Tab-separated table of C-alpha atoms and ligand atoms in Angstrom:
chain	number	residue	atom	x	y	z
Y	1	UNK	CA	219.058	204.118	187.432
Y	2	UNK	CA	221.825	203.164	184.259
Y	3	UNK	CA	221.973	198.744	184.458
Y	4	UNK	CA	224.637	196.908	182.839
Y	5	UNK	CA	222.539	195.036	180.911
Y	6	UNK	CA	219.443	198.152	179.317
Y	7	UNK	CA	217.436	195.419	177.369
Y	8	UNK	CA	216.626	192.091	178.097
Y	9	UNK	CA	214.196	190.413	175.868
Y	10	UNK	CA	214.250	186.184	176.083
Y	11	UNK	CA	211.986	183.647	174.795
Y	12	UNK	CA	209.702	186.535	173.454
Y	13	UNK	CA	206.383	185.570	171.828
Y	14	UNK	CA	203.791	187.747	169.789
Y	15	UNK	CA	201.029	186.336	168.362
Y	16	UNK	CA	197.703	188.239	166.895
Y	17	UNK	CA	194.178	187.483	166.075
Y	18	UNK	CA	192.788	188.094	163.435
Y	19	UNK	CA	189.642	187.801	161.112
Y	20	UNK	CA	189.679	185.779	157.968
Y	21	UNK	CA	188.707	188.110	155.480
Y	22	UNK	CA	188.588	190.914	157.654
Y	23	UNK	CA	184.980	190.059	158.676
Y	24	UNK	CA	184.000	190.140	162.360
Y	25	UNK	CA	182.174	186.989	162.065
Y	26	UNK	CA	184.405	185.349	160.263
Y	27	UNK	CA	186.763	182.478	161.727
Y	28	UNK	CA	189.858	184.135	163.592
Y	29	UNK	CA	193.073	182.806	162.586
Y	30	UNK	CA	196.527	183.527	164.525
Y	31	UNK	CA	200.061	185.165	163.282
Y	32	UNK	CA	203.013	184.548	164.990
Y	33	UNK	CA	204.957	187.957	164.373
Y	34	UNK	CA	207.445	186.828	166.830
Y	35	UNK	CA	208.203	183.411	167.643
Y	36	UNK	CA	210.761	183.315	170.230
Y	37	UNK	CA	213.036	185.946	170.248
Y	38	UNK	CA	216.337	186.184	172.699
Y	39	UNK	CA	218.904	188.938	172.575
Y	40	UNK	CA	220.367	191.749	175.530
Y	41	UNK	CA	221.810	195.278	174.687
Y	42	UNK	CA	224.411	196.610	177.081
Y	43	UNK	CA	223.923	199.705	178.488
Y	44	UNK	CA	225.932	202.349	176.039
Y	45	UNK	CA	225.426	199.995	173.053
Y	46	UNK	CA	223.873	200.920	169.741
Y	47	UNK	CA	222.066	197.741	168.273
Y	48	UNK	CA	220.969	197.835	165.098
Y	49	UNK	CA	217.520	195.505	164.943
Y	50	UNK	CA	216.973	195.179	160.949
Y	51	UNK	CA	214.700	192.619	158.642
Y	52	UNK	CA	212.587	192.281	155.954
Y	53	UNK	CA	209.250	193.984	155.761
Y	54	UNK	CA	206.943	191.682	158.190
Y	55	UNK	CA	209.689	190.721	160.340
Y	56	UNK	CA	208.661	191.362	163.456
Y	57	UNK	CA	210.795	194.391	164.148
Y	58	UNK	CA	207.926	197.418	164.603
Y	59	UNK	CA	205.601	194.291	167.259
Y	60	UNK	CA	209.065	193.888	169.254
Y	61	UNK	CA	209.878	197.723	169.631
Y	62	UNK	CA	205.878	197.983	170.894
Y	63	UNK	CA	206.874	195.384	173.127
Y	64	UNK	CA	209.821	196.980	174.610
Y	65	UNK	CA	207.720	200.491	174.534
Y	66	UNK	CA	205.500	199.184	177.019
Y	67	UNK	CA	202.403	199.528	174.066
Y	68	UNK	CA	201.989	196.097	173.875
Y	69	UNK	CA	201.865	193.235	176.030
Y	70	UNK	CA	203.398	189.717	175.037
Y	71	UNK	CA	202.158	186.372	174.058
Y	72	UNK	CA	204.791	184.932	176.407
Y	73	UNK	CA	208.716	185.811	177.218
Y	74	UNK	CA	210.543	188.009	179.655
Y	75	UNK	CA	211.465	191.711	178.660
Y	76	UNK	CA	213.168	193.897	181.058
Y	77	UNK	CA	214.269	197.549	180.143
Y	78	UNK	CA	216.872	198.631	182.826
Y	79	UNK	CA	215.206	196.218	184.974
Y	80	UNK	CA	211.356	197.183	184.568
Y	81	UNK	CA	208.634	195.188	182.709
Y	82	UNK	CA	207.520	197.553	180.279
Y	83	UNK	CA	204.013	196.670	180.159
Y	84	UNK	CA	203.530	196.292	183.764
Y	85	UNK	CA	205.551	199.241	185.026
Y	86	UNK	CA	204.449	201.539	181.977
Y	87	UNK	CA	204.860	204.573	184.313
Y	88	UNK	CA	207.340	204.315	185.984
Y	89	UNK	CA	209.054	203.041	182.308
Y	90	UNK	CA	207.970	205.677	180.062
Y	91	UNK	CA	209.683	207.965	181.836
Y	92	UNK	CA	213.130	206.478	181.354
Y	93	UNK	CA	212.883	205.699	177.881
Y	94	UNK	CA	212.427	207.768	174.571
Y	95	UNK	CA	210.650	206.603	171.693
Y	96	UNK	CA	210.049	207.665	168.080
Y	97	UNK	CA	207.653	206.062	165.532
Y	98	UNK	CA	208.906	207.211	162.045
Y	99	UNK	CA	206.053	206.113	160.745
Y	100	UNK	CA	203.364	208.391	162.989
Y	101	UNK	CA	203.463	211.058	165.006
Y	102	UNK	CA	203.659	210.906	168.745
Y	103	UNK	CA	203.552	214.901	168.799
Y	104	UNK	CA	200.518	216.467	169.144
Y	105	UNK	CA	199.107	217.742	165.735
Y	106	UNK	CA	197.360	220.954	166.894
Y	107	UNK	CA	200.110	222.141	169.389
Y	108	UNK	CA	203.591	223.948	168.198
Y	109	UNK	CA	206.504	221.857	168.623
Y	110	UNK	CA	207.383	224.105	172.066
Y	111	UNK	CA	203.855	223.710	173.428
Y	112	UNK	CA	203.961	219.577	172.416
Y	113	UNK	CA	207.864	219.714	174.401
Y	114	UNK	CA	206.186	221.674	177.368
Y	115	UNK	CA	203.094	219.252	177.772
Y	116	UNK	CA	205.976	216.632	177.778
Y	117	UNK	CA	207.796	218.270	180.601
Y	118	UNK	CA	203.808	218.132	182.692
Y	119	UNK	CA	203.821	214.495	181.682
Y	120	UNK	CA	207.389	213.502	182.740
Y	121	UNK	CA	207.273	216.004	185.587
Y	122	UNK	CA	210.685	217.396	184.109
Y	123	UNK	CA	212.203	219.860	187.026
Y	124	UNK	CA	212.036	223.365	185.225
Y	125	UNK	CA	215.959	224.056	185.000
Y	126	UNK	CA	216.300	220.722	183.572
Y	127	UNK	CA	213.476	220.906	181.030
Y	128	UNK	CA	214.679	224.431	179.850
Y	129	UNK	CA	218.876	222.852	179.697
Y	130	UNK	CA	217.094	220.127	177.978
Y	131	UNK	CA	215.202	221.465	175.339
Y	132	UNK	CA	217.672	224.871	174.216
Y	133	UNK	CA	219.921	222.020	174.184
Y	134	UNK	CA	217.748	219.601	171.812
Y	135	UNK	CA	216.517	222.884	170.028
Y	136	UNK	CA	220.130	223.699	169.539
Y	137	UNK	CA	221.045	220.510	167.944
Y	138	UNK	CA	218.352	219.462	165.908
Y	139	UNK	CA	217.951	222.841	164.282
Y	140	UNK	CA	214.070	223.294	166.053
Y	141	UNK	CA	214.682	227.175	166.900
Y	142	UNK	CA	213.002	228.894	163.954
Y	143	UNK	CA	209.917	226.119	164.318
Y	144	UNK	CA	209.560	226.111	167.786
Y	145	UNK	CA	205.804	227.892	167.488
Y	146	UNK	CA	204.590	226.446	164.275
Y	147	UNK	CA	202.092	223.770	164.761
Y	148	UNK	CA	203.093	219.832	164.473
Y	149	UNK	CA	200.923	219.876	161.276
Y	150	UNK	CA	202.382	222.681	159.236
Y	151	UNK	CA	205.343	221.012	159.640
Y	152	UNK	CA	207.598	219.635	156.867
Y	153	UNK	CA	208.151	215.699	157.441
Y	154	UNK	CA	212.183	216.099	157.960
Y	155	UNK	CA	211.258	218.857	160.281
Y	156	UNK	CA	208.204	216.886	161.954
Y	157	UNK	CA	210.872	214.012	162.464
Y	158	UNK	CA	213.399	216.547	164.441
Y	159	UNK	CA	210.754	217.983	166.295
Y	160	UNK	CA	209.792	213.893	167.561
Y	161	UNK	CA	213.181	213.309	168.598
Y	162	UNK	CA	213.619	216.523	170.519
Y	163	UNK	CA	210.274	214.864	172.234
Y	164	UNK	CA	211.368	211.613	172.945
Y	165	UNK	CA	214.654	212.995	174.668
Y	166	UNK	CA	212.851	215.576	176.726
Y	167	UNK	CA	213.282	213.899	179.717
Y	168	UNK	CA	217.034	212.144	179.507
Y	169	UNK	CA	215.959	208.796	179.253
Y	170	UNK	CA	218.699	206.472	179.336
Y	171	UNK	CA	217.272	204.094	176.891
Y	172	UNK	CA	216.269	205.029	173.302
Y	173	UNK	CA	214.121	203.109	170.236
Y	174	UNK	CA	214.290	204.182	167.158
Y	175	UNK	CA	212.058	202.424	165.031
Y	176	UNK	CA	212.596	204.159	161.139
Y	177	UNK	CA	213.774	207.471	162.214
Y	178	UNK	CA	215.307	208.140	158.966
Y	179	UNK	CA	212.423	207.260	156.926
Y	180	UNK	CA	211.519	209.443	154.320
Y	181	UNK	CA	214.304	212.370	154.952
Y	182	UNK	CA	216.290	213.961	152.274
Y	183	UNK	CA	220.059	212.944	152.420
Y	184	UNK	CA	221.507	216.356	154.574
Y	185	UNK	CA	218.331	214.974	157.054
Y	186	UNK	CA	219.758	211.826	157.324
Y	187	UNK	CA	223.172	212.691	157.915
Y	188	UNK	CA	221.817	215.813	160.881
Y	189	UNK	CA	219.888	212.164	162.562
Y	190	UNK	CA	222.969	209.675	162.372
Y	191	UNK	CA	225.411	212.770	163.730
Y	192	UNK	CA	222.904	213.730	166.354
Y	193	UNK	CA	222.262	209.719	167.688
Y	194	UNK	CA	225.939	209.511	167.410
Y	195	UNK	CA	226.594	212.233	169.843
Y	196	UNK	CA	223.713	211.157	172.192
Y	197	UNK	CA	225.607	207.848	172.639
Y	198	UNK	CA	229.190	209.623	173.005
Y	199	UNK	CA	228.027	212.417	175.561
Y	200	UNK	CA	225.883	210.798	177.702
Y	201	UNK	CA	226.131	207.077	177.145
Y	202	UNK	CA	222.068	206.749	176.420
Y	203	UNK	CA	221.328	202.915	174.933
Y	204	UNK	CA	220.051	202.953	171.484
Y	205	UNK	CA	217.731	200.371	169.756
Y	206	UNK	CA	217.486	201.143	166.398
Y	207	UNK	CA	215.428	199.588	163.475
Y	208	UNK	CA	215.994	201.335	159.809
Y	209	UNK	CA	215.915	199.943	156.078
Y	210	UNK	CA	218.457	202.199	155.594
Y	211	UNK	CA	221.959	200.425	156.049
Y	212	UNK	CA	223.750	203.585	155.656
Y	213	UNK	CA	221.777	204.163	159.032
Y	214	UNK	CA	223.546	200.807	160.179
Y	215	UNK	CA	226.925	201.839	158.995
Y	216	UNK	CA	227.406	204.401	159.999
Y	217	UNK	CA	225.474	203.908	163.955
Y	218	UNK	CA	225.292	200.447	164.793
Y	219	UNK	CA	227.959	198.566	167.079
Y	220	UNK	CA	225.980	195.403	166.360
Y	221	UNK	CA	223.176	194.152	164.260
Y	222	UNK	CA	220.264	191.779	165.093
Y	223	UNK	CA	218.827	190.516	162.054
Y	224	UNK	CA	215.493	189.004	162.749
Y	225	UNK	CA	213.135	187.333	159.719
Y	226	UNK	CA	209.870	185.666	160.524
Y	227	UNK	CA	209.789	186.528	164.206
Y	228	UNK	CA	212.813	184.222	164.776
Y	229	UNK	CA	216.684	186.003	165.301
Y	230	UNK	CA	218.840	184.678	162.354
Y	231	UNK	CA	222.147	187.207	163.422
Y	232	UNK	CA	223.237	189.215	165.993
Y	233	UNK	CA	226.794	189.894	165.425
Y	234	UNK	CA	229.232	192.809	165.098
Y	235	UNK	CA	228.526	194.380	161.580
Y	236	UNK	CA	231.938	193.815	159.994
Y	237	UNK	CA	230.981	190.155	161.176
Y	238	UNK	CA	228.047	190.067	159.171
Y	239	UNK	CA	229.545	190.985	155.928
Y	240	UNK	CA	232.460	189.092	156.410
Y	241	UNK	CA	230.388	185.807	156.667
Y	242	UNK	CA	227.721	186.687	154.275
Y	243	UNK	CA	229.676	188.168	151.314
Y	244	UNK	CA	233.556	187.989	150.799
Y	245	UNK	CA	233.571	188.755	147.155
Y	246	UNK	CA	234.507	191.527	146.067
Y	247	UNK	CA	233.642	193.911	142.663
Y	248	UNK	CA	236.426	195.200	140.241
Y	249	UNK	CA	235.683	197.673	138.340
Y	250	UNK	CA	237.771	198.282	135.212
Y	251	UNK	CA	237.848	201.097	133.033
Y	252	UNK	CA	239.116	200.772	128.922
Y	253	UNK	CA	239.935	203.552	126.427
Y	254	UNK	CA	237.964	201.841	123.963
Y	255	UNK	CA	235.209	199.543	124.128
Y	256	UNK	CA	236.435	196.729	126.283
Y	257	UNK	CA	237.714	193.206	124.925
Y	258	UNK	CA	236.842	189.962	125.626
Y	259	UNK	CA	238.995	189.211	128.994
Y	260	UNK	CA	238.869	185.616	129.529
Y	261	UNK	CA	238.592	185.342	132.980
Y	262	UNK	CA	240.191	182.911	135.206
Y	263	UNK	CA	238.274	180.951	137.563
Y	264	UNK	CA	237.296	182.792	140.351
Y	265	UNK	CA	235.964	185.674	138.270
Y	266	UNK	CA	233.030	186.581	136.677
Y	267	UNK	CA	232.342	189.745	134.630
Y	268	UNK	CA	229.244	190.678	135.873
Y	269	UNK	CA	228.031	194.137	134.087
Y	270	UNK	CA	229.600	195.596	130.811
Y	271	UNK	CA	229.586	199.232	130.358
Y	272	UNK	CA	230.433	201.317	126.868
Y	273	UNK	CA	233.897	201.590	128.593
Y	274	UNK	CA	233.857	199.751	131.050
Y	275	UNK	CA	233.354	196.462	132.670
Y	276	UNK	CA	232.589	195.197	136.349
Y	277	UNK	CA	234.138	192.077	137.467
Y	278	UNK	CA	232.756	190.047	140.654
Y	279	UNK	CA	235.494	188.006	142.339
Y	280	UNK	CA	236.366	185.233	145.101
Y	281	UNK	CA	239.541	186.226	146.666
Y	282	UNK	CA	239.988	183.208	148.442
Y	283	UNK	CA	240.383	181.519	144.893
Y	284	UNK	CA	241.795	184.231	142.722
Y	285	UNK	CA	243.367	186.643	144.700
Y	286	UNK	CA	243.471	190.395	143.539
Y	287	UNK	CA	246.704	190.943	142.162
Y	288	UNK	CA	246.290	187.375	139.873
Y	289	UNK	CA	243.229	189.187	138.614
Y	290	UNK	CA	245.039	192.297	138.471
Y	291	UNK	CA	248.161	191.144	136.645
Y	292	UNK	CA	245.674	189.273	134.052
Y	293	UNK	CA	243.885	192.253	133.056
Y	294	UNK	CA	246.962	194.311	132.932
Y	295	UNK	CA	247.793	192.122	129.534
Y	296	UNK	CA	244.935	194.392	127.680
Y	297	UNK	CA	246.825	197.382	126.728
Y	298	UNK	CA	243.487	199.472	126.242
Y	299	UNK	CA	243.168	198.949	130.428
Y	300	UNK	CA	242.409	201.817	132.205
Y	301	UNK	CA	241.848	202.852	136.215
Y	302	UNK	CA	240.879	199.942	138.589
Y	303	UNK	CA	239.354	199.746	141.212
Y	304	UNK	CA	238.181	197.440	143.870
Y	305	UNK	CA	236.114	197.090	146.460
Y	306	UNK	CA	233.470	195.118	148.691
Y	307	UNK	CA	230.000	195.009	147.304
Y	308	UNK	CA	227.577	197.641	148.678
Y	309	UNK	CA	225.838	196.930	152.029
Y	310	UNK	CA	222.666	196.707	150.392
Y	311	UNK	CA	223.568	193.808	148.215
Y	312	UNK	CA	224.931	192.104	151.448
Y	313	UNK	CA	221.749	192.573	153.762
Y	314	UNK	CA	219.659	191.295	150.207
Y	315	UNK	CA	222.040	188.266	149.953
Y	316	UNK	CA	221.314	187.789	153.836
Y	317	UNK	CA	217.739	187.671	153.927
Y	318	UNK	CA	217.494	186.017	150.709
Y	319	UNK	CA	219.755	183.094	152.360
Y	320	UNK	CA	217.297	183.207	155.449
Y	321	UNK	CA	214.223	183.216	153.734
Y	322	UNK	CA	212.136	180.045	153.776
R	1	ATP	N1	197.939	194.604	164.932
R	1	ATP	C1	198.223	193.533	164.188
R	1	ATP	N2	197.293	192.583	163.963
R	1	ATP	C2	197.580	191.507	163.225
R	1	ATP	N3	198.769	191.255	162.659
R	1	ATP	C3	199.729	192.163	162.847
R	1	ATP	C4	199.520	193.351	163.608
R	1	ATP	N4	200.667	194.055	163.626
R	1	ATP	C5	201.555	193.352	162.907
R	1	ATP	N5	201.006	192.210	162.434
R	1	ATP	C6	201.664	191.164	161.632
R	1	ATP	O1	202.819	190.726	162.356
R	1	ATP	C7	203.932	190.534	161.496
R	1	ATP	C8	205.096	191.419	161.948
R	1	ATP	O2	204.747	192.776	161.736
R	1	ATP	P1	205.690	193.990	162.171
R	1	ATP	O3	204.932	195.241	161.973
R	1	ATP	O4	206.218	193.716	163.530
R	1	ATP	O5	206.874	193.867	161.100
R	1	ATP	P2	208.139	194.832	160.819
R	1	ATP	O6	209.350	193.977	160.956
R	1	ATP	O7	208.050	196.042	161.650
R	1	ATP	O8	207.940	195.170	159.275
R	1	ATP	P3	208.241	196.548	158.445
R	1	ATP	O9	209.679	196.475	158.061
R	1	ATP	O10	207.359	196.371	157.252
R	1	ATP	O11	207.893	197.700	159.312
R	1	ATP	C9	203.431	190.821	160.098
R	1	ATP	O12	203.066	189.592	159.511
R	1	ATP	C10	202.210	191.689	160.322
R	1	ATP	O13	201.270	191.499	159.295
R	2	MG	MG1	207.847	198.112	161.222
């Protein structure tokens, strides 16, 4: 059954024990890994749940996966509590661990699917629309009786999401599904997730390192850094607030001159031929930047534009951090 309202996470607190110095006598000391978190997805939504390594991200996802249980908080996934209602939950949500398999190693990626369809008692026609349809999509029909192991990793990573959408669950967590996969790999994921959303209105959670993942996917992005939120807004949002220069690039037909900026402007790299301006449009709007370099007659092409996503999430966390 499809809620408004797919995840619900409030007040949620994770904390571990562990042993100083990784003895077992030793005294135990606690991380918080996450220290109050609050934040819903709508059903249909993809949110975008990014931070810095340690933030928190991979203990939340294991949270809503039902593999974990909570210090403290609420958590409902289209109105279940994943870690008391793990059956009942499993079966309406897909997950997929970049980082380890959830396949079976020894099986072939159709025997791993079918053992699925036992687990999720998948009705027969569905499982079979299901998985020509997944095998279709993510390219699985000329591995579909090699083992899990002989697998290459993009492939491996294909063959886990066909797995985790065996059984149309209406809610999906991504947590690094891109990691480690050449660039036509990356783009097969994104278009794939993107279609998932569009054809059948499934509710993706996705965490990445890659902002190209969040670019080109994400409706929103929740930022979390030391177990606390510090943003969930639209994307554009994000950058808008975070980073409104923008970089002009400038191209000479000799070795560039001293320019002279005017405040506003810095030159920030300088090439053989070139030279890369940083800017504050709010004080020195393009064109007055513009019509000041167009006094150097050895000017070339310009061109301008925001600063790469990258740099923005790096400016972010770096203005988080504490
Ligand atoms: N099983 C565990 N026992 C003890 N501490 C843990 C455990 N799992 C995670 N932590 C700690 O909790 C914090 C959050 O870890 P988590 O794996 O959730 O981060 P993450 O945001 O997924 O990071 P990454 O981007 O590196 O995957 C870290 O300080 C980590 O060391
Ligand atoms: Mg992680």
């Amino acid at each position: 059954m499809k809620t408004a309202t797919a995840i619900e996470v409030r007040d949620l607190r994770k904390t571990y024990q562990v042993r100083d110095g990784g003895s077992w006598r030793g005294k135990t000391r606690e991380i918080t890994a996450l220290d109050g978190i609050s934040f819903t997805v709508p059903s249909g939504e993809i949110a975008g749940f990014i931070g810095p390594n340690g933030a928190g991200k991979s203990t939340a996802i294991k949270i809503l996966s039902g593999i974990l249980r909570p210090t403290s908080g609420i958590v409902r996934v289209g109105n279940l509590v994943p870690w008391e209602n793990r059956i009942a939950h499993v079966a309406r949500i897909g997950v997929v661990f970049g980082q380890r398999t959830q396949l079976w190693w020894d099986l072939s990626v159709a025997e791993g699917l079918a053992l699925l369809r036992d687990i999720y008692s998948v009705e027969p026609e569905r499982f079979k629309r299901n998985r020509d349809r997944l095998a279709e999509a993510l390219d699985l029909n000329g591995i579909m009786d090699q083992s899990v192991r002989q697998l290459s990793l993009g492939q491996r990573m294909r063959a886990e999401i066909a797995a985790a959408l065996i059984h149309d669950p209406d809610v999906v967590i991504l947590d690094e599904p891109t990691i480690g996969l050449d660039a036509p790999s990356k783009l097969a994921v994104r278009a794939f997730v993107r279609d998932l959303r569009r054809e059948r209105g499934t509710t993706v959670l996705l965490t990445t390192h890659d902002m190209h993942d969040i670019e080109a996917l994400a409706d929103r992005v929740i930022v979390i850094g030391h177990g606390r939120i510090l943003a969930d807004s639209p994307f554009e949002a994000l950058q808008a607030t975070t980073l409104s220069e923008r970089i002009l690039e400038a191209d000479f037909t000799g070795p560039p001159p001293e320019l002279f900026l005017p405040d506003g402007a810095v030159e920030t790299e300088r090439g053989t031929r070139s030279v890369t301006i940083t800017f504050d449009p709010q004080r020195l709007p393009a064109p007055a930047l513009v019509a000041h370099l167009s006094t150097f007659p050895d000017l070339g092409d310009l061109r301008i534009g925001r600063p790469a996503i990258e740099e923005i999430i790096t400016r972010f966390y770096a203005d988080h951090a504490s």
